[in-house]
Coordinates of C-alpha atoms and ligand atoms in Angstrom, one line a residue:
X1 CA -21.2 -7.9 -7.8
X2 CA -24.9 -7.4 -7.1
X3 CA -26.5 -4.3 -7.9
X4 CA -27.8 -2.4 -5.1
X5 CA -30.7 0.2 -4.2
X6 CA -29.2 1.7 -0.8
X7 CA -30.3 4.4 0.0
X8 CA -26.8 6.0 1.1
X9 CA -25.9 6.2 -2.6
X10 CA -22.3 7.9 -3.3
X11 CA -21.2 9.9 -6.3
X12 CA -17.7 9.8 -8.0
X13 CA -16.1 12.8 -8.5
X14 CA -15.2 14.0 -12.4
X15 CA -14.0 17.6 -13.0
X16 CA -16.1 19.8 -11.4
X17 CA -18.6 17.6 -11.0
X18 CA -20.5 15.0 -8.6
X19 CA -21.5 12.4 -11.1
X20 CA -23.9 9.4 -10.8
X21 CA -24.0 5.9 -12.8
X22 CA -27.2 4.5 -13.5
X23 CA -25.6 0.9 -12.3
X24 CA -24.0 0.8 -8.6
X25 CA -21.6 -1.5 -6.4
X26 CA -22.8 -2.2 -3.2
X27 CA -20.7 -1.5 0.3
X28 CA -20.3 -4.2 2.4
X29 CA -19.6 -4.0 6.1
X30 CA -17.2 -5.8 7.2
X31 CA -18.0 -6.5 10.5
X32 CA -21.8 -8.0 9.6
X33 CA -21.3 -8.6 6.2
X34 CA -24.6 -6.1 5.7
X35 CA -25.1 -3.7 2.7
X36 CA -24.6 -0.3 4.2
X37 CA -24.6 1.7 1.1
X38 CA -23.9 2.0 -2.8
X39 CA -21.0 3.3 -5.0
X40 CA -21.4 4.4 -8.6
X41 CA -20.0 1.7 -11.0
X42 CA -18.1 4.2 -13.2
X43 CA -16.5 2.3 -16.3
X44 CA -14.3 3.1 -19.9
X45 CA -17.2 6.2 -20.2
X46 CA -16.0 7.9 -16.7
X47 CA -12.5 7.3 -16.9
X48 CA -12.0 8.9 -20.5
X49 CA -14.4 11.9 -19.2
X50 CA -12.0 11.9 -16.0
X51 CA -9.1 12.1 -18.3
X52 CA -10.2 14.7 -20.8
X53 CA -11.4 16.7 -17.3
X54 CA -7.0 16.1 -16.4
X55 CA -5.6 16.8 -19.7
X56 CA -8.5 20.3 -19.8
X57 CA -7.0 21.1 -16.1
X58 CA -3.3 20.9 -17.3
X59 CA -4.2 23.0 -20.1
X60 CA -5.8 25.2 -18.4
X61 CA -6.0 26.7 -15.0
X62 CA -4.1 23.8 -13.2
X63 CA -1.3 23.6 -15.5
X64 CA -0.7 27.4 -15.0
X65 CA -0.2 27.4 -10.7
X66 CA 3.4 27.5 -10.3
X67 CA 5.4 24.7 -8.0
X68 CA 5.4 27.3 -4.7
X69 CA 1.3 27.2 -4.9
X70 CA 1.0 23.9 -5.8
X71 CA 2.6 22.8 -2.3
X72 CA 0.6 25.5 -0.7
X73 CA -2.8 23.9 -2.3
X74 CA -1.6 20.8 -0.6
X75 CA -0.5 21.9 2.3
X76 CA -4.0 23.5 3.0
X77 CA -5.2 19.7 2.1
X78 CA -3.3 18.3 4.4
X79 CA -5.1 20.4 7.1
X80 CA -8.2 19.7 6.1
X81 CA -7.4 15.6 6.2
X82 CA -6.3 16.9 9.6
X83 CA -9.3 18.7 10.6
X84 CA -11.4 15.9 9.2
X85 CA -9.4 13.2 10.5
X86 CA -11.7 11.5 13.0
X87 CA -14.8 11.0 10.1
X88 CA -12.1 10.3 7.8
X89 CA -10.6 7.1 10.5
X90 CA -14.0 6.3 11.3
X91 CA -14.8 5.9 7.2
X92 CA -12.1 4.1 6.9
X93 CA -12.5 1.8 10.1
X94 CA -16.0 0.5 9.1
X95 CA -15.1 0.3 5.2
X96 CA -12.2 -1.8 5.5
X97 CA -13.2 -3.6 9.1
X98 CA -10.0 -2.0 10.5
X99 CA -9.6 -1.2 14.2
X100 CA -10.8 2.5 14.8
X101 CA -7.3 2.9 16.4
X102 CA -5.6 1.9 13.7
X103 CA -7.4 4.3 11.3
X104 CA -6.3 6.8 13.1
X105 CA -2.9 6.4 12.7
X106 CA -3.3 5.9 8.7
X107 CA -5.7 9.4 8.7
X108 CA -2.6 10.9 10.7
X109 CA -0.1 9.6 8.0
X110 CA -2.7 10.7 5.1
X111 CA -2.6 14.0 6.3
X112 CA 1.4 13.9 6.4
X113 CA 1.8 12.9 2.8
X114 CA -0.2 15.7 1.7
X115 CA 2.3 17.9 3.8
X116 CA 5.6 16.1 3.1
X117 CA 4.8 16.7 -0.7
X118 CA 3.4 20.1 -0.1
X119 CA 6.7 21.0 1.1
X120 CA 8.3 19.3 -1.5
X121 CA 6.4 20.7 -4.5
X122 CA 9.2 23.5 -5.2
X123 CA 12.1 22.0 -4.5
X124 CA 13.0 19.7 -7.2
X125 CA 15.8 20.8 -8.9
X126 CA 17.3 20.2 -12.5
X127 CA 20.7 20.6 -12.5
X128 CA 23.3 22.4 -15.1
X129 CA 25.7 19.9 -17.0
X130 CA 29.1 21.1 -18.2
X131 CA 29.3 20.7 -21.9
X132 CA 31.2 21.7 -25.2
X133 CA 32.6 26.0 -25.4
X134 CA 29.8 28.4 -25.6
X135 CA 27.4 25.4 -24.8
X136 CA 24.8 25.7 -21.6
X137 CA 23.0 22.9 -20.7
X138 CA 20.4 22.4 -17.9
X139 CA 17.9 19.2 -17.1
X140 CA 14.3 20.6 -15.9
X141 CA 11.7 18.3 -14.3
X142 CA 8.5 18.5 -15.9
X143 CA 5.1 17.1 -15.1
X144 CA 4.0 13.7 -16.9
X145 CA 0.6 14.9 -18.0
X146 CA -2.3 13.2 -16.3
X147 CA -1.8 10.1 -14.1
X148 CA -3.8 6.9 -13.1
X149 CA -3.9 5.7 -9.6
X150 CA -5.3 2.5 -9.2
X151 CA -5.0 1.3 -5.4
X152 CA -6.0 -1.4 -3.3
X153 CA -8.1 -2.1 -0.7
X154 CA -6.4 -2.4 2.4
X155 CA -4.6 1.1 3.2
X156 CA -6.8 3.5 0.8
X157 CA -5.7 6.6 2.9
X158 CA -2.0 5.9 3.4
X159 CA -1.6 4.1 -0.3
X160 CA -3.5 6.9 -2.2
X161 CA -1.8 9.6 0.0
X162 CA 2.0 8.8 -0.8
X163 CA 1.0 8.4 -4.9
X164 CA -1.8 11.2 -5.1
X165 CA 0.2 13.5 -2.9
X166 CA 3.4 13.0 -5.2
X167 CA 2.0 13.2 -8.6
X168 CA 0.0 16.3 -7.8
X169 CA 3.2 17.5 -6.0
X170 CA 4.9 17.4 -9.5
X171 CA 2.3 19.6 -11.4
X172 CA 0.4 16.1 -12.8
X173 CA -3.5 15.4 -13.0
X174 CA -4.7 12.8 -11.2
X175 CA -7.3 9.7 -12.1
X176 CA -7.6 7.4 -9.1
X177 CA -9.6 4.2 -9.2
X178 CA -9.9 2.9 -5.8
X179 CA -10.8 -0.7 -4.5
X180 CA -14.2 -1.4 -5.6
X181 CA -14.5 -2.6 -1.8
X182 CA -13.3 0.6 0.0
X183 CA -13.7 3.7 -2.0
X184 CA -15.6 6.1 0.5
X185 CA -12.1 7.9 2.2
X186 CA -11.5 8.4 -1.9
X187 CA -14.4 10.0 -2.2
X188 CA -13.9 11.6 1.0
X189 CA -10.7 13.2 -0.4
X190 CA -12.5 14.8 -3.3
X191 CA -14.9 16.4 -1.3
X192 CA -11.9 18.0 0.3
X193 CA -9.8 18.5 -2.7
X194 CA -12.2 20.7 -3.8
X195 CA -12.6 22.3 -0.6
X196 CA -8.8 23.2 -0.7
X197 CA -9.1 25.2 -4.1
X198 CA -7.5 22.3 -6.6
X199 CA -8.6 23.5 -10.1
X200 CA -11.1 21.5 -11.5
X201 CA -10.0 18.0 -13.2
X202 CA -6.8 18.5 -11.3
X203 CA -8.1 15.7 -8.9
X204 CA -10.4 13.2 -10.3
X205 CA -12.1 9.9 -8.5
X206 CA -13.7 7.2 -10.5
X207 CA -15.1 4.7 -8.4
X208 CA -15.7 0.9 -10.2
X209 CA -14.6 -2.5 -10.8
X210 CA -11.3 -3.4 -11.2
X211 CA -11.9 -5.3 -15.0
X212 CA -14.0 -2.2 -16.3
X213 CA -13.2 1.2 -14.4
X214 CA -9.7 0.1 -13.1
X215 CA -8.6 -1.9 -16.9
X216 CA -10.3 1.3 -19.2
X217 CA -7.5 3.9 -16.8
X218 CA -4.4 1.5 -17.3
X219 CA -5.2 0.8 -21.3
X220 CA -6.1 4.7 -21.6
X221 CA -3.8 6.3 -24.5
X222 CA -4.2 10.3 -22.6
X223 CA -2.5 9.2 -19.5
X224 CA 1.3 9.4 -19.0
X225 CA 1.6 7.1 -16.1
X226 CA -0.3 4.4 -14.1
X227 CA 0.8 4.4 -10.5
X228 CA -0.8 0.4 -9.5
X229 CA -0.3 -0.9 -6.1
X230 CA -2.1 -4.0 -6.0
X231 CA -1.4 -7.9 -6.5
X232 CA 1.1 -9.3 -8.9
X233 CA -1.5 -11.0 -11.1
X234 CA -3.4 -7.8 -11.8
X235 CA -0.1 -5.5 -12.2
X236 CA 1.2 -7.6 -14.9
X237 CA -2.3 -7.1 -16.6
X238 CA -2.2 -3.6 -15.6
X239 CA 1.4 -3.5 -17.3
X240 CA 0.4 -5.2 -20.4
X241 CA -2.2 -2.6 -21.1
X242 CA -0.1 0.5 -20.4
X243 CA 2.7 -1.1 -22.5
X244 CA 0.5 -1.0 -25.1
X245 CA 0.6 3.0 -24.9
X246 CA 4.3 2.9 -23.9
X247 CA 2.6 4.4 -21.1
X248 CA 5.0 3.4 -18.2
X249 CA 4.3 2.2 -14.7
X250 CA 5.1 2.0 -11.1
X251 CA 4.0 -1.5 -9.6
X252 CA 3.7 -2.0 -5.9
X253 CA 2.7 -5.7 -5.4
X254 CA 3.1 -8.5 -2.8
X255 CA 5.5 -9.4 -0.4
X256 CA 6.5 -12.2 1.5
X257 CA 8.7 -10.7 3.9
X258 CA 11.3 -12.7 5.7
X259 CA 12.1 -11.5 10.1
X260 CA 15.3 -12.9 10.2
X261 CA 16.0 -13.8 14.2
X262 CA 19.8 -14.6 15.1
X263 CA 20.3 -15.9 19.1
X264 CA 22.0 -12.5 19.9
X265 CA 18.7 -10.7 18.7
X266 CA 17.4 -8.2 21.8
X267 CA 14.8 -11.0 22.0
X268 CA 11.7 -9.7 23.9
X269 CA 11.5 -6.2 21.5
X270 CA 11.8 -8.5 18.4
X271 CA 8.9 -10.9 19.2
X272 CA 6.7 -7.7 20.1
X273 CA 7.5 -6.1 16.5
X274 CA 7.0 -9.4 14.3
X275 CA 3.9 -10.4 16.4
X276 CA 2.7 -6.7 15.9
X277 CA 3.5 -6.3 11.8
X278 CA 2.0 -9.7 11.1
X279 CA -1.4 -8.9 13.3
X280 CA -1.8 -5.1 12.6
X281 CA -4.8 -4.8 9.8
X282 CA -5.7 -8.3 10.5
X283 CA -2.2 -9.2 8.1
X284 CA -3.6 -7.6 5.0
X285 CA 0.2 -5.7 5.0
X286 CA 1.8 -6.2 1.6
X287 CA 5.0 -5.5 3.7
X288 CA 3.9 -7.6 7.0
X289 CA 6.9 -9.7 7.9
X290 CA 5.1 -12.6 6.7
X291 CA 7.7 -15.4 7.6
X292 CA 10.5 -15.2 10.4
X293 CA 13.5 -17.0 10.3
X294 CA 14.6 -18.1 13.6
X295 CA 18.6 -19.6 14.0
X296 CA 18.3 -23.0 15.2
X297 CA 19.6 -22.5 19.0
X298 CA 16.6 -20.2 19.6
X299 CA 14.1 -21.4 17.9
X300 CA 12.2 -23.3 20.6
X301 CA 12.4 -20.2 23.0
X302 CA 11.9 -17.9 20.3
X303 CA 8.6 -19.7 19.0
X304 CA 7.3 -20.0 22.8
X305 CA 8.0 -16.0 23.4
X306 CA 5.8 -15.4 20.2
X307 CA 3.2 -18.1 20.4
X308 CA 2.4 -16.5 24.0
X309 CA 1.7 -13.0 22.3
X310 CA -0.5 -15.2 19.5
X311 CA -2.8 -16.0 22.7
X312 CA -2.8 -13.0 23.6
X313 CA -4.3 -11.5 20.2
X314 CA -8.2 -10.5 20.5
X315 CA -10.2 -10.1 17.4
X316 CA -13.4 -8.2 17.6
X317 CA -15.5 -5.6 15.6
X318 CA -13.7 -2.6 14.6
X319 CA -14.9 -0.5 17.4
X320 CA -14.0 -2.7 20.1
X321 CA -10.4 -1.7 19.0
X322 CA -9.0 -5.2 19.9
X323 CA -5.7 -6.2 17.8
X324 CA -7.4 -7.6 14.6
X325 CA -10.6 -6.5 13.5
X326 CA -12.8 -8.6 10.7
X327 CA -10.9 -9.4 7.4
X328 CA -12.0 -7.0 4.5
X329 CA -14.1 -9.7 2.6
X330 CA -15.7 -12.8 2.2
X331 CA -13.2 -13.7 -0.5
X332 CA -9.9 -13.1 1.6
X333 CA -11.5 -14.9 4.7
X334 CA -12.2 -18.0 2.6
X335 CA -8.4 -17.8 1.0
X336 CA -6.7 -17.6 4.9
X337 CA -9.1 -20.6 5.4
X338 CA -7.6 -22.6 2.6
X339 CA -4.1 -21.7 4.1
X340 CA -4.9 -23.0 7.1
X341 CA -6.4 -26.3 5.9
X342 CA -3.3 -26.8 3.8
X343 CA -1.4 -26.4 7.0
X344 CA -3.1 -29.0 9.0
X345 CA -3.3 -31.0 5.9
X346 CA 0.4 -31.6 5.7
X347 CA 0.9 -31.6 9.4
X348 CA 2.6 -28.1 10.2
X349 CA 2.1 -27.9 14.2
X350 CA -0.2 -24.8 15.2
X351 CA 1.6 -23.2 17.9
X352 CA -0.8 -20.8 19.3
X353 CA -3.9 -18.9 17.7
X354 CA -5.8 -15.6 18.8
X355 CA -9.3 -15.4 19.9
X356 CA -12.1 -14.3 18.8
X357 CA -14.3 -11.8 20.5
X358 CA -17.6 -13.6 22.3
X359 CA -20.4 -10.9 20.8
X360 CA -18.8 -10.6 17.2
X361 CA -22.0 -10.3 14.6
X362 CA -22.3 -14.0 12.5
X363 CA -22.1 -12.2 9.0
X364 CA -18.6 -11.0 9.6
X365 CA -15.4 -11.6 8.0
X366 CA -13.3 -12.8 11.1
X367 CA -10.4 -14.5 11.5
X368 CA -8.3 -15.3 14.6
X369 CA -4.4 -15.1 14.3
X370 CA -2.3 -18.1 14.0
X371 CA 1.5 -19.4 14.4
X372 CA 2.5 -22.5 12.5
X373 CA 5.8 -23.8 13.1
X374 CA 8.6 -26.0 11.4
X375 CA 7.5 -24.8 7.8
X376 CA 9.6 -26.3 5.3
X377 CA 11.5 -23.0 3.2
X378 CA 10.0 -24.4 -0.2
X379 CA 6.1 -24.7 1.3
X380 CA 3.1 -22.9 -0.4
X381 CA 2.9 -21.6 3.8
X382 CA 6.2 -20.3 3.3
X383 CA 6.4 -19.0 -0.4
X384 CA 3.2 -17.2 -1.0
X385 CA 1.4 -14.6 0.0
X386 CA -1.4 -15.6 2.9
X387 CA -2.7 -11.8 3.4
X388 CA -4.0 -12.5 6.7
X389 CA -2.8 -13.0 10.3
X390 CA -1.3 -16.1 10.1
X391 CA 2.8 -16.1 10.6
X392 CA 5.1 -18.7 9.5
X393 CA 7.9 -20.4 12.0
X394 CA 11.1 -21.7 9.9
X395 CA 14.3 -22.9 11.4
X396 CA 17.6 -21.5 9.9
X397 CA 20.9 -23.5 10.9
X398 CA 23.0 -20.1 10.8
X399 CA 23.7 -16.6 8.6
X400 CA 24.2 -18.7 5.2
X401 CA 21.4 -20.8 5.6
X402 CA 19.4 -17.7 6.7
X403 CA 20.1 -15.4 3.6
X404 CA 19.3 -18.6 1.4
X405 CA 16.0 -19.1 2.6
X406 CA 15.4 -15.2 3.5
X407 CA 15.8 -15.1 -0.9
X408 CA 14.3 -18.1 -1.8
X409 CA 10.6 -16.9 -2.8
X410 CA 10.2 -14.7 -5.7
X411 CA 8.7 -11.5 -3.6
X412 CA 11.1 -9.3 -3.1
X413 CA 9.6 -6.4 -0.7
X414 CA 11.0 -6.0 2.7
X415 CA 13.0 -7.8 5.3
X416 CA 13.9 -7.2 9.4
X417 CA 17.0 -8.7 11.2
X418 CA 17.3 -9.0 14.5
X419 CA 21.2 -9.1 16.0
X420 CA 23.4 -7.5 18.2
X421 CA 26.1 -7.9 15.3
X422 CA 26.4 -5.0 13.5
X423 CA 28.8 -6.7 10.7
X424 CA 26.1 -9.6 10.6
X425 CA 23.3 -7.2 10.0
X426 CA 25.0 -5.0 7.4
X427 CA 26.1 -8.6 5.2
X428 CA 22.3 -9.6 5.1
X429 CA 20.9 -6.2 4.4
X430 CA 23.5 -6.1 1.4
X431 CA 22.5 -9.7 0.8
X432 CA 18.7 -10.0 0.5
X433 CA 16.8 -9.0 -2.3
X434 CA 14.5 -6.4 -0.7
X435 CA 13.0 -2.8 -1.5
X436 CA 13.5 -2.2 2.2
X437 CA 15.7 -3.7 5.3
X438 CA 15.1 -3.0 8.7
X439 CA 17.5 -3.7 11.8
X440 CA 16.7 -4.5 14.4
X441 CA 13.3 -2.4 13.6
X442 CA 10.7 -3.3 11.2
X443 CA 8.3 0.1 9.9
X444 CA 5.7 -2.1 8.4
X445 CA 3.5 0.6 7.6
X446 CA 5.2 3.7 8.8
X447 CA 8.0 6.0 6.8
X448 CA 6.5 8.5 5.0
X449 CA 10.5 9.6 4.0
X450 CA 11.2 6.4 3.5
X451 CA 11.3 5.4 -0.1
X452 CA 9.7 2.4 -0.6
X453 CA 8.7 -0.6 -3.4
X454 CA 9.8 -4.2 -4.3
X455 CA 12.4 -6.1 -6.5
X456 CA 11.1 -8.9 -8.7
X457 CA 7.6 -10.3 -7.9
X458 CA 7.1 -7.5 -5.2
X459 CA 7.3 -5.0 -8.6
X460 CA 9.3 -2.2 -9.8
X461 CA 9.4 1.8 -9.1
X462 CA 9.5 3.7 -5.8
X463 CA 6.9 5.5 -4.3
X464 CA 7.4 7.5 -0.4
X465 CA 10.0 9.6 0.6
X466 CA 11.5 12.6 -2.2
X467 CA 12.5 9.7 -4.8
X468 CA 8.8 9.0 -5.8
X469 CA 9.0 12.8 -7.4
X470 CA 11.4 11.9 -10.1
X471 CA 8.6 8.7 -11.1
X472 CA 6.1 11.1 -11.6
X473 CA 7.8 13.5 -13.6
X474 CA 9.6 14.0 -16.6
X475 CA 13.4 14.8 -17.7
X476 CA 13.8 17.2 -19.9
X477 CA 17.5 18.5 -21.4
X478 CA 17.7 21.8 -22.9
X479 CA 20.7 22.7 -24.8
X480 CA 21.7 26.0 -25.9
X481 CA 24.5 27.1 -28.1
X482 CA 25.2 30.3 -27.2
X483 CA 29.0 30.9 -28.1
X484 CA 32.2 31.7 -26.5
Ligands
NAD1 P1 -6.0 -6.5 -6.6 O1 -4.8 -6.6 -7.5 O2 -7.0 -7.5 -6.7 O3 -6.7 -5.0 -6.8 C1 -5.9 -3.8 -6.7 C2 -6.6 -2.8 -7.5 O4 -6.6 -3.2 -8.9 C3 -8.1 -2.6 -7.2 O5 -8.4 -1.2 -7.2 C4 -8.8 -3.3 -8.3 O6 -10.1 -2.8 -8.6 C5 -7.9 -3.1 -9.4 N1 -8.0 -4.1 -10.5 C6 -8.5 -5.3 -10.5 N2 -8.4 -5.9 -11.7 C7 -8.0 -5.0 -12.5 C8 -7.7 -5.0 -13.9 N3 -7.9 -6.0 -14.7 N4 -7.1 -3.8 -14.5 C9 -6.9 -2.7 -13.7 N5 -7.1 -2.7 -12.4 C10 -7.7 -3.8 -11.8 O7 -5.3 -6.4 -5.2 P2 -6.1 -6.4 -3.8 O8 -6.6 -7.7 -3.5 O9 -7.0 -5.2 -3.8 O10 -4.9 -6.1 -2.8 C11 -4.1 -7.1 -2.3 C12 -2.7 -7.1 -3.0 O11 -2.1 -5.8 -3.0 C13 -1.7 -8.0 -2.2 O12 -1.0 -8.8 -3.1 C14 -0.8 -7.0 -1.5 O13 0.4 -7.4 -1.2 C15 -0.8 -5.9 -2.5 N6 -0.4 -4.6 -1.9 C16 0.8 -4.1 -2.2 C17 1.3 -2.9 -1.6 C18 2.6 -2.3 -1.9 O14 2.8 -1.1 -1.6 N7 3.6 -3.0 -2.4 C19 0.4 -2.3 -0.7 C20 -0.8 -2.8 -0.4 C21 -1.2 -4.0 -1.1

C-alpha cells in the first residue's frame, strides 16, 4: 500500500489515548476508486502498547466493574450506536461501497449486539456439581484476560459487534484490528466507547496491515484469545501463531453455501431469498448461499424464475441504493473477473446478468450480478469461494444426489432447503455438514440469537447468540472440603 498525505488523517485508539503513526494507509473509495483519507499504520509497537493498555485495564479499574455494570456500560453503547446510527451507516456505506440501505440495517444490528450482550453480561451461570460427603463444588466463568479481534472487511459493524460485544460482555479486554480497507466504523466505535464510560484500555483499536498490525495481535504472548473472522488461508496463519502461545482461537472463514431446491419448494419465495442472499453486499457474504442445488424436474423453471430476478439486479453507487453497490476493491473485482473468464472458458451457459447503472464513476469497483448454469459439482465455479455476485446453477437428480453434492466442497458454513416435506428437510439438515441450516428460510446475515460459525474449511468456534459467552471466557472448578 502507498503511503498517503490526506488531509482527513484518522487516529487509532490505544488506552486513553488518540494515537498517530508517522506511516499511514490510505482509504480508498469504493465507488471512484479516489483516496478520500488516511489511517494510521499501527504495527508489533501499537498492538503490544494496546495490550499492556488491556492487561493495565483488567488490573485495574476495568477488571473491578462487576457483570450487572458491565451490561449497563454496554447497554448505554448500544444507544449511542443507536443515536449515531445514520453517520455510523453512512461510514460504513462509503468505506465498504455498500448500499446506504443496507448499512442501515448492519448499524441497526451493531447496535443490537451491544444490547443482546448487555443484557447478557450477568447472567452466565456456573453451576454446582454433586460430589464426594462434606465436598462442595461449583464451576464459575471467568474472563480470559485481554482478547484480539481481527475482522474483515465486509460487515465491520455487524462482525466486530457480535465478538466485541461478547468478549467485553464476559469482563475481557479487547484489541481489535480491523480490515486495513474499512477501519473508520472501528474507529467510530472507540470514539463512542469512550463516550459510554468503558475504562480506559478496556476497548482498544489498532488500525494496520494485516502481515504487521493484524500477525504482531495473533503471535502476541499477553493475549488469552484471538477471535479471527476472515479467509481460510490467513486463519490458519493466524492459528499457527496463536498456537505458538497455546493462545486458542475462534475462526470464522469461508463458505460455500449450498440452496438446496426440491420441486415441492414454495417456489416464488425461494428464488426471491437465494437471488437476495447471493446479491446483498455485492456477494461479499461469507454465508451467501453461494451455490443452489435445483432437483432435476424443476430445474429449467427454477433457473428461468431466478435468471428473470438476475435482470432485474441494478448496480450503482452506494447512494443510489440499487441492489449491489461497487465491490470493496480492486483486488476482489479482478478475482470475480477471473471467475467469470473461467466460466466462459469451459463453456458454463450465462443465464442472465444484472446491470450496471449508466452514470457510475470509471474508477469504481463494479460488478454486475451473474447466473451460470449446469455447473459440474466438482468445478472451481462450484467448489470455491467467488465472494461476489455471481450464483452457481447445479442439477441434483433427487435427495441422495442432493446431500452428496450439498457436502462435497470442503466449506462447511451454512445451507437452505426449500420443501414442503418436513421429513425431507429435517434428513438433510441432520445430513449436511453446516454451522447453520435454514428451512425453507435462509438469514444470511441476520440472527443476532442465532449461534453461528463453520465445520471444516468454514473454521471452528461459535460466535452470536448466548453460546459465544462460554468462548470468551474461562472455566474455573472450585472444590472445597468442608466436612460432613
Ligand atoms: P482476509 O483473511 O484477507 O483478512 C481478514 C483480516 O485478517 C483483515 O483484518 C486482515 O488485515 C487480517 N490479516 C491479513 N493477513 C493477516 C496475517 N498474516 N495475520 C493476521 N491477520 C491478518 O479476509 P478478507 O479478504 O478481509 O475477507 C474475506 C474472507 O472472510 C472470505 O473468505 C469470507 O468468507 C470470510 N468471512 C467469513 C465470515 C464468517 O463469519 N465466517 C464473515 C465475513 C467474512
Amino acid at each position: 500500500m502507498n503511503q498517503t498525505t490526506n488531509p482527513t488523517s484518522h487516529r487509532m485508539f490505544i488506552g486513553a489515548e488518540w494515537v498517530a503513526t508517522e506511516q499511514t494507509l490510505p482509504v480508498v473509495d469504493p465507488a471512484t476508486g479516489a483516496v478520500v483519507g488516511a489511517i494510521p499504520r499501527g504495527g508489533a509497537a501499537e498492538i503490544d502498547a494496546a495490550v499492556r493498555a488491556g492487561r493495565a485495564a483488567l488490573a485495574g479499574a476495568w477488571g473491578a466493574v462487576d457483570a450487572t455494570s458491565r451490561g449497563r456500560l454496554l447497554l448505554r453503547l448500544a444507544e449511542l450506536i443507536r443515536r449515531d446510527a445514520d453517520i455510523l451507516a453512512r461510514i460504513e456505506s462509503a468505506d465498504v461501497g455498500k448500499p446506504l440501505g443496507q448499512a442501515r440495517g448492519d448499524a441497526a444490528a451493531f447496535a443490537r449486539y451491544f444490547e443482546y450482550y448487555g443484557g447478557a453480561a450477568d447472567k452466565v451461570h456456573g453451576e454446582t456439581i454433586p460430589f464426594l460427603q462434606g465436598y462442595t463444588v461449583m464451576t464459575v466463568y471467568e474472563p480470559i484476560g485481554v482478547t484480539g479481534h481481527i475482522i474483515p472487511w465486509n460487515y465491520p459493524m455487524q462482525i466486530m459487534g457480535r465478538s466485541v460485544a461478547a468478549s467485553l460482555a464476559m469482563g475481557n479486554a479487547v484489541v481489535l484490528k480491523p480490515a486495513e480497507d474499512t477501519s473508520l466504523s472501528a474507529l467510530h466505535l472507540a470514539r463512542l466507547a469512550e463516550e459510554a464510560g468503558f475504562p480506559a484500555g478496556a476497548f482498544n483499536v489498532v488500525t494496520g496491515l494485516g502481515e504487521e498490525a493484524g500477525a504482531a495481535l495473533a503471535g502476541h504472548p499477553g493475549i488469552g484469545h484471538v477471535s479471527f473472522t476472515g479467509s481460510p488461508e490467513v486463519g490458519a496463519l493466524v492459528q499457527a501463531a496463536a498456537g505458538r502461545n497455546s493462545v486458542p482461537v475462534t475462526l470464522e472463514l469461508g463458505g460455500k453455501s449450498p440452496q438446496v431446491v426440491f420441486a415441492d419448494a414454495p417456489m416464488e419465495e425461494a428464488a426471491a431469498t437465494i437471488t437476495r442472499g447471493i446479491s446483498q453486499n455485492s456477494g461479499q457474504t461469507c454465508s451467501a448461499g453461494s451455490r443452489v442445488l435445483i432437483e432435476d424436474r424443476v430445474y429449467d423453471s427454477f433457473t428461468q424464475d431466478l435468471a428473470a430476478r438476475f435482470r432485474a439486479l441494478r448496480v450503482g453507487t452506494p447512494d443510489q441504493e440499487l441492489d449491489c453497490g461497487p465491490v470493496v476493491n480492486a483486488a476482489q473485482q479482478q478475482r470475480i473477473q477471473r471467475y467469470l473468464d473461467m466460466a466462459r472458458r469451459d463453456g458454463l451457459p450465462v443465464l442472465a446478468e444484472g446491470s450496471l447503472a449508466g452514470n457510475v464513476p470509471p474508477g469504481g469497483y463494479y460488478v454486475k450480478p451473474v447466473l451460470i448454469g449446469d455447473v459440474p459439482a466438482e468445478h472451481p465455479l462450484a467448489q470455491e469461494e467467488i465472494f461476489g455476485p455471481v450464483l452457481v446453477a447445479i442439477r441434483v437428480r433427487d435427495e441422495a444426489d442432493a446431500l452428496r453434492v450439498a457436502n462435497a466442497t470442503s466449506y462447511g458454513l451454512v445451507a437452505g432447503v426449500w420443501t414442503a416435506d418436513i421429513a425431507r428437510a429435517l434428513r438433510l439438515a441432520r445430513g449436511i455438514s453446516a454451522g447453520q441450516v435454514f428451512i425453507n428460510n435462509f438469514g444470511a446475515a441476520g440472527g443476532i440469537e442465532l449461534p453461528f460459525g463453520g465445520t471444516r474449511r468454514s473454521g471452528h468456534g461459535r460466535e452470536k447468540g448466548f453460546e459465544a459467552l462460554y468462548g470468551f471466557a474461562t472455566l474455573k472448578t472450585i472444590a472445597i472440603k468442608h466436612g460432613v
